[in-house]
CSV table of C-alpha atoms in Angstrom, one decimal:
chain,number,residue,atom,x,y,z
A,1020,MET,CA,18.1,42.3,36.0
A,1021,PRO,CA,21.4,41.0,37.6
A,1022,HIS,CA,20.0,37.5,37.9
A,1023,THR,CA,19.1,37.5,34.2
A,1024,ILE,CA,22.5,38.7,33.1
A,1025,THR,CA,24.5,36.4,35.5
A,1026,GLY,CA,22.3,33.4,34.6
A,1027,GLY,CA,22.6,34.1,30.9
A,1028,ILE,CA,26.4,34.3,31.0
A,1029,LEU,CA,26.6,31.2,33.2
A,1030,GLN,CA,24.3,29.3,30.8
A,1031,THR,CA,26.2,30.4,27.8
A,1032,VAL,CA,29.6,29.5,29.2
A,1033,CYS,CA,28.4,26.1,30.4
A,1034,THR,CA,26.7,25.3,27.1
A,1035,ALA,CA,29.8,26.3,25.1
A,1036,ALA,CA,31.9,24.2,27.4
A,1037,LEU,CA,30.0,21.1,26.1
A,1038,LEU,CA,31.7,21.7,22.7
A,1039,GLY,CA,34.7,20.0,24.4
A,1040,LEU,CA,32.9,16.7,24.7
A,1041,GLY,CA,34.6,13.6,23.2
A,1042,ASP,CA,33.1,10.3,22.0
A,1043,ASP,CA,33.9,8.1,25.0
A,1044,ARG,CA,32.6,7.8,28.5
A,1045,SER,CA,35.6,9.7,30.0
A,1046,TRP,CA,33.8,12.9,29.0
A,1047,MET,CA,30.8,12.2,31.2
A,1048,TRP,CA,32.2,14.5,33.9
A,1049,LEU,CA,32.0,17.5,31.5
A,1050,LEU,CA,28.5,16.6,30.5
A,1051,LEU,CA,27.3,16.4,34.1
A,1052,ILE,CA,29.0,19.5,35.3
A,1053,GLY,CA,28.2,21.6,32.2
A,1054,THR,CA,24.5,20.7,32.2
A,1055,SER,CA,24.1,21.0,36.0
A,1056,ALA,CA,25.8,24.5,36.2
A,1057,GLY,CA,24.0,25.5,33.0
A,1058,GLY,CA,20.7,24.5,34.6
A,1059,VAL,CA,21.5,26.8,37.5
A,1060,GLY,CA,22.1,29.6,35.1
A,1061,ASN,CA,18.8,28.9,33.3
A,1062,MET,CA,16.9,29.0,36.7
A,1063,LEU,CA,18.5,32.4,37.4
A,1064,VAL,CA,17.4,33.7,34.0
A,1065,ILE,CA,13.8,32.4,34.7
A,1066,VAL,CA,13.7,34.1,38.0
A,1067,GLY,CA,15.0,37.4,36.6
A,1068,PHE,CA,12.7,37.1,33.6
A,1069,MET,CA,9.6,36.6,35.8
A,1070,VAL,CA,10.5,39.4,38.2
A,1071,THR,CA,11.1,41.8,35.3
A,1072,ALA,CA,7.9,40.8,33.6
A,1073,THR,CA,5.8,41.4,36.7
A,1074,SER,CA,7.5,44.2,38.5
A,1075,GLY,CA,5.9,47.6,38.6
A,1076,LEU,CA,2.4,46.3,37.7
A,1077,ALA,CA,-0.8,46.7,39.5
A,1078,ASP,CA,-2.0,43.7,41.5
A,1079,HIS,CA,-4.8,43.0,39.1
A,1080,GLU,CA,-2.3,42.8,36.2
A,1081,GLN,CA,0.1,40.3,37.9
A,1082,GLY,CA,-1.8,37.2,36.8
A,1083,LEU,CA,-1.9,38.3,33.1
A,1084,ALA,CA,1.8,39.2,33.1
A,1085,THR,CA,2.7,35.9,34.7
A,1086,GLY,CA,0.6,34.0,32.2
A,1087,LEU,CA,2.0,35.8,29.2
A,1088,ALA,CA,5.6,35.3,30.5
A,1089,THR,CA,5.0,31.6,31.2
A,1090,MET,CA,3.3,31.0,27.8
A,1091,THR,CA,6.3,32.6,26.1
A,1092,GLN,CA,8.7,30.4,28.0
A,1093,GLN,CA,6.6,27.3,27.1
A,1094,VAL,CA,6.5,28.2,23.4
A,1095,GLY,CA,10.3,28.6,23.5
A,1096,ILE,CA,10.8,25.2,25.1
A,1097,THR,CA,8.3,23.6,22.6
A,1098,MET,CA,10.2,25.0,19.7
A,1099,GLY,CA,13.7,24.7,21.0
A,1100,THR,CA,13.9,20.9,21.2
A,1101,PRO,CA,12.8,20.1,17.6
A,1102,ILE,CA,14.8,23.0,16.2
A,1103,THR,CA,17.9,21.8,18.0
A,1104,SER,CA,17.3,18.3,16.8
A,1105,ALA,CA,16.9,19.5,13.3
A,1106,VAL,CA,20.2,21.5,13.4
A,1107,ALA,CA,22.0,18.5,14.8
A,1108,THR,CA,20.6,16.1,12.2
A,1109,ALA,CA,21.3,18.5,9.3
A,1110,ALA,CA,24.9,19.0,10.5
A,1111,MET,CA,25.7,15.3,10.7
A,1112,THR,CA,28.1,14.1,8.0
A,1113,GLY,CA,28.5,10.4,7.6
A,1114,ALA,CA,27.4,7.7,10.0
A,1115,GLY,CA,28.4,6.5,13.4
A,1116,ALA,CA,29.2,8.1,16.8
A,1117,SER,CA,31.6,10.7,15.4
A,1118,ALA,CA,29.0,11.9,12.9
A,1119,ILE,CA,26.4,12.2,15.7
A,1120,LEU,CA,28.8,14.0,18.0
A,1121,GLY,CA,29.7,16.4,15.1
A,1122,GLY,CA,26.0,17.2,14.6
A,1123,LEU,CA,25.5,17.7,18.3
A,1124,LYS,CA,28.4,20.1,18.6
A,1125,VAL,CA,27.0,22.3,15.9
A,1126,ALA,CA,23.6,22.3,17.7
A,1127,ILE,CA,25.3,23.1,21.0
A,1128,ALA,CA,27.2,26.0,19.4
A,1129,VAL,CA,23.9,27.3,17.9
A,1130,ASN,CA,22.3,27.0,21.3
A,1131,ALA,CA,25.1,28.8,23.1
A,1132,ALA,CA,25.0,31.6,20.5
A,1133,ILE,CA,21.2,32.0,21.0
A,1134,VAL,CA,21.6,32.2,24.8
A,1135,LEU,CA,24.4,34.8,24.4
A,1136,LEU,CA,22.3,36.8,21.9
A,1137,GLY,CA,19.3,36.7,24.4
A,1138,THR,CA,21.5,37.8,27.2
A,1139,LEU,CA,23.0,40.7,25.2
A,1140,THR,CA,19.6,41.7,24.0
A,1141,SER,CA,18.4,41.7,27.7
A,1142,VAL,CA,21.3,43.9,28.7
A,1143,LEU,CA,20.5,46.4,25.9
A,1144,PHE,CA,16.8,46.6,26.4
A,1145,LEU,CA,16.7,46.4,30.2
A,1146,HIS,CA,19.4,49.0,30.4
A,1147,THR,CA,17.6,51.3,28.0
A,1148,ARG,CA,14.3,50.8,30.0
A,1149,SER,CA,16.0,51.5,33.3
A,1150,SER,CA,17.7,54.6,31.9
A,1151,THR,CA,14.4,56.1,30.7
A,1152,ARG,CA,12.8,55.9,34.2
């Protein structure tokens, strides 16, 4: 569970930091650092997610649990990209680079909020689950 929470917070903070992006090349450093560190946070979440999904199960149930967890992750990835693109497109006002950046910032904010909500939900449900044991 600590990996899931730490990774979720890191991913949320790094994603939210991308809201500071500007419309010229001088902001490339923020993009590279934010996405790299956010990617590390995402990997921590994935490790914590898989460990949580498969821990405490009998050996003959490990494959099923891993398959269900992986399928859930893949469905999220499949839906996440077009939904984020739709949010960015819907939020664009006008034309040009500043309109695109404005739409992207709305999509980034929505993404950061979803990651934070997922992290807080994990804290609530995993804490409740460990308390009942």
